[in-house]
Amino acid sequence: MLTRPDPITYLDHVAEAGRAYKQRLLDSLDLRPDHIALDVGCGPGTDLPSLAARAGAVIGVDLDPAMVEEARQRAAGLPVEVRLGDAHALPLDDRSVDRARVDRVLHQVADPAGVLAELRRVLRPGGRAALAQPDWETLAVDPGSVATNLAFNRFVCDRIMTNPVVGRQLARLAAGAGLTVVTIGADTLLLRDFPVADELLGLTRNTHRAVEAGRITRPAADAWLADLETGPFLASFTLFRVVVSAE
């Protein structure tokens, strides 16, 4: 049976693959030394040092105690505080932060609109937040059966991701939460190495899940995965970036 990768290692590998968009997200915050910056869903603290290099103080929040402990270790000696907390009820006072980022978090929360409302609550007037989220329906891979690719996407969106297309909804949801949309951007992330893509996108493990659920036949799954492994391989998906402000 295929097992899920170690969560901390997995998030580190995702961060490495997304360095370019992460840099754009960081730049869009326009951080200054007098700012307090917030990282919602900070995970193992991968991005806390880069925030701390530009802001006066940084607060990371995550729901997972293991992630919080890892983030605290990685941020030791930096002007960073890591708090255990839920994105739906952030452990911060009203209007207490100048900048915030929410990177690849909203696809797994119960209520994305509620999280954005919390973001609005903790941002100071004139504060800014940068949001980033992939749209899982846009995953395209080659070679292999297009029909199986589409069936895989449909299974992931139906059964694996809580909010699979929240990326395309970011601007609308942010505006509904009372935030002002400043910019909307999109990045196409490309992966050319099958083992890397397989780890990051869960191609093999989720295809086997789809077979078990009766969504893809075993012959179709085996043929698709064999084609992808043989290559030449390419995978792409769209990641939306939205910058918002609080009035």
Short mmCIF file of C-alpha atoms in Angstrom, two decimals:
data_model
loop_
_atom_site.label_atom_id
_atom_site.label_comp_id
_atom_site.label_asym_id
_atom_site.label_seq_id
_atom_site.Cartn_x
_atom_site.Cartn_y
_atom_site.Cartn_z
CA MET A 1 0.00 0.00 0.00
CA LEU A 2 1.26 3.48 -0.88
CA THR A 3 1.68 5.76 2.12
CA ARG A 4 1.46 9.52 2.28
CA PRO A 5 4.82 11.33 2.41
CA ASP A 6 6.03 12.83 5.66
CA PRO A 7 4.06 16.11 5.97
CA ILE A 8 7.04 18.32 6.85
CA THR A 9 9.24 16.90 4.09
CA TYR A 10 6.36 17.18 1.65
CA LEU A 11 5.78 20.87 2.45
CA ASP A 12 9.49 21.60 2.11
CA HIS A 13 9.52 20.00 -1.34
CA VAL A 14 6.42 21.93 -2.40
CA ALA A 15 8.09 25.15 -1.27
CA GLU A 16 11.20 24.36 -3.29
CA ALA A 17 9.11 23.74 -6.42
CA GLY A 18 7.24 27.01 -5.89
CA ARG A 19 10.15 29.35 -5.19
CA ALA A 20 9.31 31.69 -8.07
CA TYR A 21 5.69 32.34 -7.16
CA LYS A 22 6.61 32.56 -3.46
CA GLN A 23 9.05 35.33 -4.25
CA ARG A 24 6.36 37.21 -6.16
CA LEU A 25 3.98 36.72 -3.23
CA LEU A 26 6.59 38.06 -0.80
CA ASP A 27 7.39 41.07 -2.99
CA SER A 28 3.70 41.96 -3.30
CA LEU A 29 3.44 42.48 0.47
CA ASP A 30 5.77 45.53 0.35
CA LEU A 31 7.10 44.74 3.83
CA ARG A 32 8.90 47.34 5.95
CA PRO A 33 10.94 47.11 9.15
CA ASP A 34 8.10 48.65 11.21
CA HIS A 35 5.56 46.04 10.08
CA ILE A 36 4.11 43.11 11.98
CA ALA A 37 3.57 40.32 9.47
CA LEU A 38 1.32 37.27 9.82
CA ASP A 39 1.69 33.88 8.12
CA VAL A 40 -1.63 32.01 8.29
CA GLY A 41 -1.05 28.27 8.09
CA CYS A 42 2.70 28.64 8.41
CA GLY A 43 3.34 24.87 8.40
CA PRO A 44 6.91 23.98 9.39
CA GLY A 45 7.98 27.61 9.07
CA THR A 46 9.43 27.44 5.58
CA ASP A 47 8.58 31.07 4.79
CA LEU A 48 9.01 32.65 8.22
CA PRO A 49 12.71 33.59 7.76
CA SER A 50 12.03 35.42 4.49
CA LEU A 51 9.25 37.40 6.18
CA ALA A 52 11.48 38.13 9.17
CA ALA A 53 14.21 39.47 6.86
CA ARG A 54 11.90 42.28 5.79
CA ALA A 55 9.42 42.86 8.64
CA GLY A 56 10.03 44.02 12.18
CA ALA A 57 8.16 41.10 13.71
CA VAL A 58 6.45 37.98 12.37
CA ILE A 59 3.66 35.81 13.75
CA GLY A 60 3.11 32.33 12.36
CA VAL A 61 -0.12 30.44 13.07
CA ASP A 62 -0.80 26.77 12.42
CA LEU A 63 -3.35 24.21 13.62
CA ASP A 64 -0.92 21.28 13.76
CA PRO A 65 1.17 21.06 16.96
CA ALA A 66 3.96 19.20 15.14
CA MET A 67 4.17 21.98 12.54
CA VAL A 68 4.20 24.63 15.25
CA GLU A 69 7.07 22.91 17.05
CA GLU A 70 9.08 22.56 13.84
CA ALA A 71 8.43 26.19 12.91
CA ARG A 72 9.56 27.37 16.34
CA GLN A 73 12.81 25.48 15.97
CA ARG A 74 13.47 26.86 12.49
CA ALA A 75 12.70 30.42 13.55
CA ALA A 76 14.79 30.33 16.73
CA GLY A 77 16.77 33.54 17.11
CA LEU A 78 14.56 35.47 14.68
CA PRO A 79 11.90 38.07 15.54
CA VAL A 80 9.25 35.40 15.04
CA GLU A 81 6.50 34.06 17.29
CA VAL A 82 4.68 30.87 16.29
CA ARG A 83 1.23 30.29 17.75
CA LEU A 84 -1.01 27.23 17.76
CA GLY A 85 -4.35 28.29 16.33
CA ASP A 86 -7.15 27.85 13.82
CA ALA A 87 -7.34 30.04 10.74
CA HIS A 88 -11.10 30.35 11.39
CA ALA A 89 -10.40 31.93 14.81
CA LEU A 90 -6.96 33.50 14.65
CA PRO A 91 -5.27 33.94 18.05
CA LEU A 92 -4.68 37.65 17.45
CA ASP A 93 -6.34 40.89 18.50
CA ASP A 94 -8.41 42.98 16.13
CA ARG A 95 -6.37 45.25 13.84
CA SER A 96 -3.06 43.95 15.15
CA VAL A 97 -1.03 43.15 11.99
CA ASP A 98 0.15 45.20 9.03
CA ARG A 99 0.75 42.43 6.49
CA ALA A 100 -0.40 38.84 6.07
CA ARG A 101 0.03 35.92 3.72
CA VAL A 102 -2.21 32.89 3.16
CA ASP A 103 -0.38 30.46 0.91
CA ARG A 104 -2.00 27.17 -0.19
CA VAL A 105 -4.20 26.94 2.90
CA LEU A 106 -7.75 27.65 1.77
CA HIS A 107 -8.20 24.44 -0.20
CA GLN A 108 -8.21 22.48 3.06
CA VAL A 109 -10.20 24.65 5.47
CA ALA A 110 -13.89 24.20 6.29
CA ASP A 111 -14.89 27.78 5.47
CA PRO A 112 -12.62 29.85 3.19
CA ALA A 113 -14.90 32.89 3.45
CA GLY A 114 -14.72 32.68 7.24
CA VAL A 115 -10.91 32.57 7.15
CA LEU A 116 -10.84 35.66 4.94
CA ALA A 117 -13.23 37.43 7.33
CA GLU A 118 -10.77 36.64 10.15
CA LEU A 119 -7.99 38.06 8.01
CA ARG A 120 -10.02 41.24 7.61
CA ARG A 121 -10.50 41.40 11.38
CA VAL A 122 -6.80 41.22 12.28
CA LEU A 123 -5.50 43.54 9.54
CA ARG A 124 -4.97 47.16 10.47
CA PRO A 125 -6.58 49.84 8.28
CA GLY A 126 -4.37 50.13 5.23
CA GLY A 127 -2.96 46.66 5.87
CA ARG A 128 -2.29 44.28 3.01
CA ALA A 129 -2.52 40.52 2.52
CA ALA A 130 -1.22 38.25 -0.24
CA LEU A 131 -3.20 35.11 -1.05
CA ALA A 132 -2.11 32.19 -3.22
CA GLN A 133 -4.04 29.09 -4.13
CA PRO A 134 -3.90 26.46 -6.91
CA ASP A 135 -6.93 25.44 -8.92
CA TRP A 136 -6.92 21.65 -8.98
CA GLU A 137 -9.24 21.31 -11.96
CA THR A 138 -6.51 22.83 -14.14
CA LEU A 139 -4.01 19.99 -13.67
CA ALA A 140 -2.81 18.80 -17.08
CA VAL A 141 -0.31 16.01 -17.63
CA ASP A 142 1.32 14.45 -20.67
CA PRO A 143 1.73 11.81 -22.07
CA GLY A 144 -1.18 9.43 -21.38
CA SER A 145 -4.91 9.28 -21.83
CA VAL A 146 -6.63 12.67 -21.63
CA ALA A 147 -9.79 10.92 -20.43
CA THR A 148 -7.90 9.36 -17.53
CA ASN A 149 -6.29 12.71 -16.71
CA LEU A 150 -9.76 14.28 -16.52
CA ALA A 151 -11.10 11.39 -14.44
CA PHE A 152 -8.15 11.76 -12.07
CA ASN A 153 -8.81 15.51 -11.72
CA ARG A 154 -12.50 14.91 -11.06
CA PHE A 155 -11.72 12.34 -8.36
CA VAL A 156 -9.21 14.63 -6.64
CA CYS A 157 -11.69 17.51 -6.71
CA ASP A 158 -14.57 15.36 -5.47
CA ARG A 159 -12.83 13.26 -2.84
CA ILE A 160 -9.37 14.60 -1.90
CA MET A 161 -9.52 18.41 -1.77
CA THR A 162 -12.03 20.19 0.45
CA ASN A 163 -12.13 23.33 -1.73
CA PRO A 164 -10.43 22.32 -4.99
CA VAL A 165 -11.25 25.41 -7.08
CA VAL A 166 -10.94 28.09 -4.39
CA GLY A 167 -8.04 29.59 -6.36
CA ARG A 168 -10.38 30.99 -8.99
CA GLN A 169 -12.74 32.17 -6.23
CA LEU A 170 -10.16 34.09 -4.19
CA ALA A 171 -10.94 37.60 -5.44
CA ARG A 172 -14.70 37.19 -5.10
CA LEU A 173 -14.48 35.66 -1.62
CA ALA A 174 -12.04 38.33 -0.45
CA ALA A 175 -14.32 41.11 -1.65
CA GLY A 176 -17.25 39.41 0.08
CA ALA A 177 -15.24 39.43 3.33
CA GLY A 178 -14.85 43.20 3.10
CA LEU A 179 -11.33 43.27 1.68
CA THR A 180 -10.38 45.43 -1.29
CA VAL A 181 -8.85 43.54 -4.20
CA VAL A 182 -5.68 45.29 -5.34
CA THR A 183 -4.29 42.87 -7.93
CA ILE A 184 -5.09 39.47 -9.38
CA GLY A 185 -2.40 37.32 -10.99
CA ALA A 186 -1.87 33.76 -12.09
CA ASP A 187 1.14 31.52 -12.49
CA THR A 188 1.41 28.32 -14.49
CA LEU A 189 3.59 25.92 -12.56
CA LEU A 190 5.47 23.38 -14.71
CA LEU A 191 6.99 20.11 -13.60
CA ARG A 192 9.13 18.07 -15.98
CA ASP A 193 10.35 15.32 -13.64
CA PHE A 194 7.86 12.50 -13.01
CA PRO A 195 9.15 11.39 -9.57
CA VAL A 196 9.00 14.98 -8.32
CA ALA A 197 5.53 15.54 -9.74
CA ASP A 198 4.40 12.19 -8.43
CA GLU A 199 5.37 13.19 -4.89
CA LEU A 200 3.97 16.71 -5.04
CA LEU A 201 0.74 15.97 -6.92
CA GLY A 202 0.04 12.49 -5.59
CA LEU A 203 -0.37 11.05 -9.08
CA THR A 204 0.24 7.41 -8.20
CA ARG A 205 -1.32 7.30 -4.75
CA ASN A 206 -4.46 9.18 -5.79
CA THR A 207 -4.84 7.14 -8.97
CA HIS A 208 -4.87 4.00 -6.82
CA ARG A 209 -7.47 5.62 -4.58
CA ALA A 210 -9.57 6.42 -7.64
CA VAL A 211 -9.39 2.77 -8.70
CA GLU A 212 -10.48 1.64 -5.23
CA ALA A 213 -13.38 4.08 -5.40
CA GLY A 214 -14.45 2.78 -8.81
CA ARG A 215 -13.72 6.04 -10.58
CA ILE A 216 -10.93 4.75 -12.84
CA THR A 217 -10.53 1.17 -14.07
CA ARG A 218 -7.40 -0.73 -13.11
CA PRO A 219 -6.27 -1.19 -16.77
CA ALA A 220 -6.76 2.52 -17.49
CA ALA A 221 -4.89 3.50 -14.34
CA ASP A 222 -1.98 1.16 -15.03
CA ALA A 223 -1.69 2.37 -18.63
CA TRP A 224 -1.82 6.04 -17.61
CA LEU A 225 0.81 5.74 -14.90
CA ALA A 226 3.06 3.68 -17.18
CA ASP A 227 2.85 6.36 -19.87
CA LEU A 228 3.64 9.12 -17.37
CA GLU A 229 6.63 7.26 -15.98
CA THR A 230 7.97 6.50 -19.47
CA GLY A 231 7.64 10.15 -20.54
CA PRO A 232 8.86 12.58 -21.72
CA PHE A 233 6.80 13.96 -18.84
CA LEU A 234 5.11 17.30 -18.29
CA ALA A 235 2.60 18.48 -15.70
CA SER A 236 1.15 21.94 -15.26
CA PHE A 237 -1.48 23.66 -13.17
CA THR A 238 -2.64 27.21 -12.48
CA LEU A 239 -2.00 29.02 -9.22
CA PHE A 240 -3.88 32.24 -8.55
CA ARG A 241 -2.35 35.14 -6.58
CA VAL A 242 -4.54 37.88 -5.13
CA VAL A 243 -3.37 40.92 -3.18
CA VAL A 244 -5.97 42.58 -0.96
CA SER A 245 -6.08 45.53 1.40
CA ALA A 246 -8.10 46.47 4.45
CA GLU A 247 -9.68 49.90 4.51
#
